[in-house]
PDB file of C-alpha atoms in Angstrom:
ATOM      1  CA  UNK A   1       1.559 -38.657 -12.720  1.00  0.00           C
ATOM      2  CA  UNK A   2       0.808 -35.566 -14.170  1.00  0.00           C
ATOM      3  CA  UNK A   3       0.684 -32.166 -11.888  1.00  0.00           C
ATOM      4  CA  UNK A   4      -3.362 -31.964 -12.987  1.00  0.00           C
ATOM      5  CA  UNK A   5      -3.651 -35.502 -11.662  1.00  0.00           C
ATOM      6  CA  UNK A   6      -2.024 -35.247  -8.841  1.00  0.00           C
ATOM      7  CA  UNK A   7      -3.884 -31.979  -7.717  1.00  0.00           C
ATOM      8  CA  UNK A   8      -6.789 -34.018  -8.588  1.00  0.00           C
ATOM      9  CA  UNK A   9      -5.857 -36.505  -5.785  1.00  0.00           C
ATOM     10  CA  UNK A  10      -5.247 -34.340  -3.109  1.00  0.00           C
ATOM     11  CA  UNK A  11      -7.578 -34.007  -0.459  1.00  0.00           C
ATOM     12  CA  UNK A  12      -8.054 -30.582   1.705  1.00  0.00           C
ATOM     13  CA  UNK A  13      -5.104 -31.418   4.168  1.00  0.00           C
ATOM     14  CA  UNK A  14      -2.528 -31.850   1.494  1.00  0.00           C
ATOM     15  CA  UNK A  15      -4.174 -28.459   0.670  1.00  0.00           C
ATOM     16  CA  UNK A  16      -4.017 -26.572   3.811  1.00  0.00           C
ATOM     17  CA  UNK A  17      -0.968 -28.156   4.897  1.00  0.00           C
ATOM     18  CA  UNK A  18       1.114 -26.803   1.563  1.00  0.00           C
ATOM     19  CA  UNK A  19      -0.629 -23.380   2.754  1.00  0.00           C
ATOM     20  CA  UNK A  20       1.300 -23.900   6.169  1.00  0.00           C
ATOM     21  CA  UNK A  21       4.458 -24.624   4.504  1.00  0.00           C
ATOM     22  CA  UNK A  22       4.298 -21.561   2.191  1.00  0.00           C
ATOM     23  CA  UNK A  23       3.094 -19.477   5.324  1.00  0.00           C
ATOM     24  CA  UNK A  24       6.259 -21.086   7.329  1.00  0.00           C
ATOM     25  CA  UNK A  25       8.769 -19.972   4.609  1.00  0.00           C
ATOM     26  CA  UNK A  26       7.050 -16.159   4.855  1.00  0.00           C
ATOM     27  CA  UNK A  27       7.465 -16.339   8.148  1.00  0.00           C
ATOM     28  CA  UNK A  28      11.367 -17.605   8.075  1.00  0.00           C
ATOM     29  CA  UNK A  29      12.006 -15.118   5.873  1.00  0.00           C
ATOM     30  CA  UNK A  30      10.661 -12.419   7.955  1.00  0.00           C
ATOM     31  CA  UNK A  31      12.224 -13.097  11.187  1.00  0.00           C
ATOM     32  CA  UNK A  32      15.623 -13.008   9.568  1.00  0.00           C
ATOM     33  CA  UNK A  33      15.145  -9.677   9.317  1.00  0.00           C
ATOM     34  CA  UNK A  34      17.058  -9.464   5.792  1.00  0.00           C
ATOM     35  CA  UNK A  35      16.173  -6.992   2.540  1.00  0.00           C
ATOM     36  CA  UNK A  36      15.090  -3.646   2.325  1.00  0.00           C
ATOM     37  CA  UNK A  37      12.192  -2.072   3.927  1.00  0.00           C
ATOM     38  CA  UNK A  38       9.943  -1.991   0.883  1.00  0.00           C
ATOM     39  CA  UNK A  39      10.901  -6.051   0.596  1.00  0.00           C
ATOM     40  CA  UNK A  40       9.757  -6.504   3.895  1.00  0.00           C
ATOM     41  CA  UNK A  41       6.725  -4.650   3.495  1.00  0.00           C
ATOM     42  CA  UNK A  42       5.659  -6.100   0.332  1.00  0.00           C
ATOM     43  CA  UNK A  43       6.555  -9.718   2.422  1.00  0.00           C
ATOM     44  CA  UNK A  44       3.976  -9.000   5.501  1.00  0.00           C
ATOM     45  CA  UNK A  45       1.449  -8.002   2.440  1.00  0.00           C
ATOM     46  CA  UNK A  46       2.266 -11.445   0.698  1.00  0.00           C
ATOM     47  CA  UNK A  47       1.343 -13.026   4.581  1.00  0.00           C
ATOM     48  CA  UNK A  48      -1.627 -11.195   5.519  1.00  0.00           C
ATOM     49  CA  UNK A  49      -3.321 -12.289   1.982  1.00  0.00           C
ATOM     50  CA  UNK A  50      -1.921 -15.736   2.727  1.00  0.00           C
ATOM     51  CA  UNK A  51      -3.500 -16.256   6.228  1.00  0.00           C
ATOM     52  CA  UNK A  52      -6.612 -14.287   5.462  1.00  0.00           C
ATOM     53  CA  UNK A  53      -7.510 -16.651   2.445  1.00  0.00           C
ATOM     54  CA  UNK A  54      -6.090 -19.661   4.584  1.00  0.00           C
ATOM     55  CA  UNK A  55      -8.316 -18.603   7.728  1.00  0.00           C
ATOM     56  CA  UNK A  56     -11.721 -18.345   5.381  1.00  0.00           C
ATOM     57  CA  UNK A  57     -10.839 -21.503   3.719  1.00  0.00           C
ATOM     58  CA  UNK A  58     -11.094 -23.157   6.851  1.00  0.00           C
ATOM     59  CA  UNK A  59     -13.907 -21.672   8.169  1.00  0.00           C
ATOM     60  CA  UNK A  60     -16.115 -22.491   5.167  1.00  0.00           C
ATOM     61  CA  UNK A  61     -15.171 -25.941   4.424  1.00  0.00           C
ATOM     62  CA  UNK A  62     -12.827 -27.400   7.477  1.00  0.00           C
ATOM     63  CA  UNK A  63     -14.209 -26.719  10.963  1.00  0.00           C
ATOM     64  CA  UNK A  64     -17.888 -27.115   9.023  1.00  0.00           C
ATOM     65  CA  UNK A  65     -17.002 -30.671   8.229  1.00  0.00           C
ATOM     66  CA  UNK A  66     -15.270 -30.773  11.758  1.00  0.00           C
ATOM     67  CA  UNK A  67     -18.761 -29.971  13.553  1.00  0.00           C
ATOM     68  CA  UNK A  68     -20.358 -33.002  11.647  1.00  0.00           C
ATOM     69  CA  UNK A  69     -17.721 -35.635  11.996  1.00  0.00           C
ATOM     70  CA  UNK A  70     -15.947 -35.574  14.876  1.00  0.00           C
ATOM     71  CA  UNK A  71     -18.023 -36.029  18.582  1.00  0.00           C
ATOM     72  CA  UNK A  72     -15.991 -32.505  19.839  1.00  0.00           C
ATOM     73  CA  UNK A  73     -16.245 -31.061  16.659  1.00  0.00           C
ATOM     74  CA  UNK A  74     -18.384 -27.798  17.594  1.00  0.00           C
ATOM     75  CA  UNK A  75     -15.886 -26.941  20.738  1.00  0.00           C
ATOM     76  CA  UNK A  76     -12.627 -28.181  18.629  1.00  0.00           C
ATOM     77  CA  UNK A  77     -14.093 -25.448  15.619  1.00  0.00           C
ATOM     78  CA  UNK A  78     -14.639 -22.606  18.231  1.00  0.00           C
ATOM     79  CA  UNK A  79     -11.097 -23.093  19.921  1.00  0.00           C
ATOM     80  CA  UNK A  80      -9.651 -22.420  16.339  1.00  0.00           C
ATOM     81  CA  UNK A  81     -12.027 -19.748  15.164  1.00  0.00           C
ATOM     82  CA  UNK A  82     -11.312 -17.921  18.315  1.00  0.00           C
ATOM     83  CA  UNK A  83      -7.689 -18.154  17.641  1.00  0.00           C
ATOM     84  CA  UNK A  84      -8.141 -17.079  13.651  1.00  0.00           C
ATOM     85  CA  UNK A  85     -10.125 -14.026  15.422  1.00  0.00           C
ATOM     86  CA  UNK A  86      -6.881 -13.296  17.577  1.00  0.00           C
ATOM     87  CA  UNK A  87      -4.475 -13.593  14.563  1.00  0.00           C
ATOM     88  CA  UNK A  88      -6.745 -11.576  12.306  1.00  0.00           C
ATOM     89  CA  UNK A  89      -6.403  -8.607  14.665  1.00  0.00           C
ATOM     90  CA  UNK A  90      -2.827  -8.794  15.029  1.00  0.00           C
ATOM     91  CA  UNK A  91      -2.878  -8.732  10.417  1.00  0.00           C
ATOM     92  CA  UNK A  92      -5.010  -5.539  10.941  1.00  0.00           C
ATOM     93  CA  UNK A  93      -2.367  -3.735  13.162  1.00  0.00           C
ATOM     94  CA  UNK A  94       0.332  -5.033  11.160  1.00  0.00           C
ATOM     95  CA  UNK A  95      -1.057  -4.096   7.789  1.00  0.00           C
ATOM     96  CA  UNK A  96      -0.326   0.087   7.722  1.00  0.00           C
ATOM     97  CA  UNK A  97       3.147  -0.832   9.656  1.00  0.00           C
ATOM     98  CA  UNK A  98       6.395   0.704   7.750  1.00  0.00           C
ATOM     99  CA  UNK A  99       8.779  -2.338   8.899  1.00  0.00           C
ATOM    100  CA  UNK A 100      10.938   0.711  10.505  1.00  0.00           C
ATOM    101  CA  UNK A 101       8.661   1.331  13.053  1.00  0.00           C
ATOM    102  CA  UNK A 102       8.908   0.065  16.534  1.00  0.00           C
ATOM    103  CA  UNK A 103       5.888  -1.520  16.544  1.00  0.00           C
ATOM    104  CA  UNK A 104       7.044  -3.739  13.121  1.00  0.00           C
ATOM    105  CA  UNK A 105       9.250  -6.445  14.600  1.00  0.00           C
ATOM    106  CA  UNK A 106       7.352  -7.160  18.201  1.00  0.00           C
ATOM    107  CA  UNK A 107       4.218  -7.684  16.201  1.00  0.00           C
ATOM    108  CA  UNK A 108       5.845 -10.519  13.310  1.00  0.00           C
ATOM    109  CA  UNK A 109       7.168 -12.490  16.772  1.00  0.00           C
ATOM    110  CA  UNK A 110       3.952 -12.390  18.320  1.00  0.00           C
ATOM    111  CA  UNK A 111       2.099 -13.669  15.114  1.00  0.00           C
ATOM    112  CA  UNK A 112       4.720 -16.063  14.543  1.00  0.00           C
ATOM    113  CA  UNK A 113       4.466 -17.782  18.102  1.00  0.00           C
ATOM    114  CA  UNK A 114       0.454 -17.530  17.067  1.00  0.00           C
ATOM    115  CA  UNK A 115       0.623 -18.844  14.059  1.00  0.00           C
ATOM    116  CA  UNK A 116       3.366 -21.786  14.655  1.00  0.00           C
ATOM    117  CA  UNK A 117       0.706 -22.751  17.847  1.00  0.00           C
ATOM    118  CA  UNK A 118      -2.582 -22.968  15.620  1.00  0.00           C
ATOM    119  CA  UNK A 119      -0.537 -24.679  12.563  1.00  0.00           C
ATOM    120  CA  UNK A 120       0.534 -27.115  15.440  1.00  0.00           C
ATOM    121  CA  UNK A 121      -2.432 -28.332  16.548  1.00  0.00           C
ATOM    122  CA  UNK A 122      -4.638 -28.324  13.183  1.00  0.00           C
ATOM    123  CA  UNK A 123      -1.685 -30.778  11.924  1.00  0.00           C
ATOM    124  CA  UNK A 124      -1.330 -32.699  15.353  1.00  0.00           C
ATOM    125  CA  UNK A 125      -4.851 -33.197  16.224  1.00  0.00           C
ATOM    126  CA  UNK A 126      -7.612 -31.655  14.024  1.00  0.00           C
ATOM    127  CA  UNK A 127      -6.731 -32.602  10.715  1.00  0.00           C
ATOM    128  CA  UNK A 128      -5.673 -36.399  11.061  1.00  0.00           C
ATOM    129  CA  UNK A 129      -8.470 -36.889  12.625  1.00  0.00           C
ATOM    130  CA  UNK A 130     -10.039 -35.320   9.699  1.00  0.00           C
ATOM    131  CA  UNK A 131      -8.970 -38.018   7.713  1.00  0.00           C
ATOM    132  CA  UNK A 132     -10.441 -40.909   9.887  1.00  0.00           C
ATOM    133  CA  UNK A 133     -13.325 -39.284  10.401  1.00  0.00           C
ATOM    134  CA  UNK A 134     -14.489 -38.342   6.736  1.00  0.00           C
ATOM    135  CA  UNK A 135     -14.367 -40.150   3.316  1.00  0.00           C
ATOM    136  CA  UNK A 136     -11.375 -39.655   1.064  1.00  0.00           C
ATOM    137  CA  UNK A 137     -13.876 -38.854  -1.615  1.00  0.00           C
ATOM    138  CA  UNK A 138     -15.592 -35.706   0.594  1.00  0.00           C
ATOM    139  CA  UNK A 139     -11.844 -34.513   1.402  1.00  0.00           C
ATOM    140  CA  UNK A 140     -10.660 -34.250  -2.473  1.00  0.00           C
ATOM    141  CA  UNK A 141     -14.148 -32.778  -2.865  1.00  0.00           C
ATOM    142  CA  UNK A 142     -13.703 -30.283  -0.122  1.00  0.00           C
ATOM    143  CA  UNK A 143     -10.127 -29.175  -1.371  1.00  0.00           C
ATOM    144  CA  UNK A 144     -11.845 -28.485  -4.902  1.00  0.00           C
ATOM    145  CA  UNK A 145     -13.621 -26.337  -3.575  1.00  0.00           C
ATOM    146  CA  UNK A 146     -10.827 -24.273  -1.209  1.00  0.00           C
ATOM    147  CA  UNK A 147      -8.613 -24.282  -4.650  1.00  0.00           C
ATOM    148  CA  UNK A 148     -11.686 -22.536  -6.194  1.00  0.00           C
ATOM    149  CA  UNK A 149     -12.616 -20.482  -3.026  1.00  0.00           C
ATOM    150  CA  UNK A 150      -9.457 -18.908  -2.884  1.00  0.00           C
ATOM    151  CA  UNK A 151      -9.914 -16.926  -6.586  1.00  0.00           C
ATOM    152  CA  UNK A 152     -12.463 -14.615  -4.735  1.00  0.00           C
ATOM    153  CA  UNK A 153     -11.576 -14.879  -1.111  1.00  0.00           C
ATOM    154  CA  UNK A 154     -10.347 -11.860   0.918  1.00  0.00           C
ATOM    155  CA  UNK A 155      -7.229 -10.908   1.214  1.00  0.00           C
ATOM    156  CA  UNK A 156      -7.069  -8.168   3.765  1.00  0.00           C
ATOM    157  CA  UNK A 157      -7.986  -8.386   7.467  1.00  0.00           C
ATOM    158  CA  UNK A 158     -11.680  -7.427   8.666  1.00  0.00           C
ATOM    159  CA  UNK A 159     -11.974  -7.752  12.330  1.00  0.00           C
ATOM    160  CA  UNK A 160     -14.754  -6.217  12.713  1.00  0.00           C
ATOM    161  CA  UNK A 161     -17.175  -8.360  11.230  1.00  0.00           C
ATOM    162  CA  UNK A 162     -19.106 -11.029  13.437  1.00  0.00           C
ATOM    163  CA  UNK A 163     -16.404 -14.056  14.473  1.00  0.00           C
ATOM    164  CA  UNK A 164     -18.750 -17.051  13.720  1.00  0.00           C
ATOM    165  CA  UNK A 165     -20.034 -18.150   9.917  1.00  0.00           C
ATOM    166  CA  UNK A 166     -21.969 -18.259   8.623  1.00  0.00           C
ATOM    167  CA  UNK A 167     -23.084 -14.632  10.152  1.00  0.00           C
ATOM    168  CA  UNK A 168     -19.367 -13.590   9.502  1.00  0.00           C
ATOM    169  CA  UNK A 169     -17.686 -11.967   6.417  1.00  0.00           C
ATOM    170  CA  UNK A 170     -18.240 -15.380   4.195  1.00  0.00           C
ATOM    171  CA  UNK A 171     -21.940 -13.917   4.065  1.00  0.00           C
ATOM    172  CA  UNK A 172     -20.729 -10.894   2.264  1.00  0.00           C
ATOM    173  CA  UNK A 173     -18.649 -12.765  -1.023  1.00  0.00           C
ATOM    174  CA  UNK A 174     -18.240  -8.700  -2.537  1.00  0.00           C
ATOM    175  CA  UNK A 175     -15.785  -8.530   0.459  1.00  0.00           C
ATOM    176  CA  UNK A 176     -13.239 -10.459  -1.427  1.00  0.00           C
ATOM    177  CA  UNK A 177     -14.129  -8.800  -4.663  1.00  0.00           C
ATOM    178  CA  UNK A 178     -13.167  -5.428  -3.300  1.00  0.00           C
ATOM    179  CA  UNK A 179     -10.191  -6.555  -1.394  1.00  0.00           C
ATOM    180  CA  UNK A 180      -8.818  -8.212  -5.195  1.00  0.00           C
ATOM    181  CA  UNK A 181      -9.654  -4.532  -6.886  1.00  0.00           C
ATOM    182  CA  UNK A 182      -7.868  -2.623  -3.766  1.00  0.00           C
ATOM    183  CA  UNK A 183      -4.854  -4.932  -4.272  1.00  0.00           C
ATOM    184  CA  UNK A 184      -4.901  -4.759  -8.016  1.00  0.00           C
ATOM    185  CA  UNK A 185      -4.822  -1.049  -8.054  1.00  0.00           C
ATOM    186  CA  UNK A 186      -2.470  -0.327  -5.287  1.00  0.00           C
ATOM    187  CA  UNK A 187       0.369  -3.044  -6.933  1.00  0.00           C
ATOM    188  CA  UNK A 188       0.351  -5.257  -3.343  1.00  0.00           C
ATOM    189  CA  UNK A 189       1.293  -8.749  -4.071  1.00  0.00           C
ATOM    190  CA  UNK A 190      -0.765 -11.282  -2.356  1.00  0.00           C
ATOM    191  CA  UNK A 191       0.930 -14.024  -3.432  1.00  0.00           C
ATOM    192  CA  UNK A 192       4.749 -15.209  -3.242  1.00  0.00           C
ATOM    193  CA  UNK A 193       4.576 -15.831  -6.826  1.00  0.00           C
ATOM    194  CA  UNK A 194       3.651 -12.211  -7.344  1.00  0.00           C
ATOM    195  CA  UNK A 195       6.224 -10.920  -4.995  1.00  0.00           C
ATOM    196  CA  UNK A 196       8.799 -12.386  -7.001  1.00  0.00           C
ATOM    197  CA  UNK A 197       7.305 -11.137 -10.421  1.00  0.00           C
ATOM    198  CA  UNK A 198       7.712  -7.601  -8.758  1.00  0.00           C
ATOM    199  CA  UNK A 199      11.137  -8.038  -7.953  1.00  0.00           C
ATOM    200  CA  UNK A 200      11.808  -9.619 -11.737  1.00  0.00           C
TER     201      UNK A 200
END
């Protein structure tokens, strides 16, 4: 099977669960405290883009199809919305942070336990049920359209905007767009793949 076909057959778990594994490996990396300061920086830059995207994603397309399908859909979508909301303020602190400050290190534990908690559930609970809740066909569907999302999707934290779509940020697509220019013309990676390119 070819890579096109098989990303073809994936649905928007296999998706957002690879996004939890690369997120994982961030994280790993960053609680080992290794590399230089600039590394580490360039790291929690890689992360917030990563969780940002990851946290739209699923607003637009998961908890939506969450609300229609499963009976506790609208309270299981709020319980994680509310918990992107906490997370995104944490990436806002964190994102002017030199990793030598004080403040570095206490905030990447806290979003780890945060993160590792939410990632728990949405793969113990919320998205299996997901998957016997909602045709195959709408799930491969729905993860077209997160892999095509996630071109113009922010990558930086906004906190202040309204917590609930679609009165949020996903009402305001030039948000992305200047987030992508921002990142283009300061040189911050938002992607491990980038990151590495930087350090070829």
């Amino acid at each position: 099977m070819s890579n096109a076909q098989a990303a073809t057959d994936q649905d928007i778990v296999d998706v957002l669960t690879a996004d939890h594994h690369e997120i994982e490996t961030i994280l790993v990396e960053l609680e080992s405290r290794q590399g230089s300061a600039e590394h580490r920086r360039r790291l929690a830059d890689v992360l917030i883009a990563e969780l940002v995207r990851h946290a739209v994603a699923e607003e637009m397309y998961v908890y939506p199809a969450a609300r229609r399908a499963l009976p506790d859909g609208d309270q299981l979508a709020e319980h994680e919305i509310a918990e992107h909301a906490v997370a995104e303020r944490t990436l806002k602190e964190l994102e002017p942070l030199d990793p030598s400050t004080a403040r570095f290190e206490p905030l990447i534990s806290h979003l780890t336990k945060t993160i590792r908690h939410h990632v728990h559930e949405e793969e113990a609970e919320l998205f299996p049920r997901l998957r016997a809740a909602v045709a195959h066909e709408e799930l491969v569907e729905l993860a077209e359209r997160v892999r095509a999302a996630k071109r113009h999707l922010p990558t930086r934290p906004h906190p202040g905007a309204p917590d609930h779509p679609p009165a949020n940020r996903l009402l305001h697509p030039g948000t992305g767009l200047v987030d992508w220019i921002r990142d283009a013309l300061s040189g911050r990676p938002t992607t491990l793949a980038e990151l590495a390119d930087t350090q070829d």
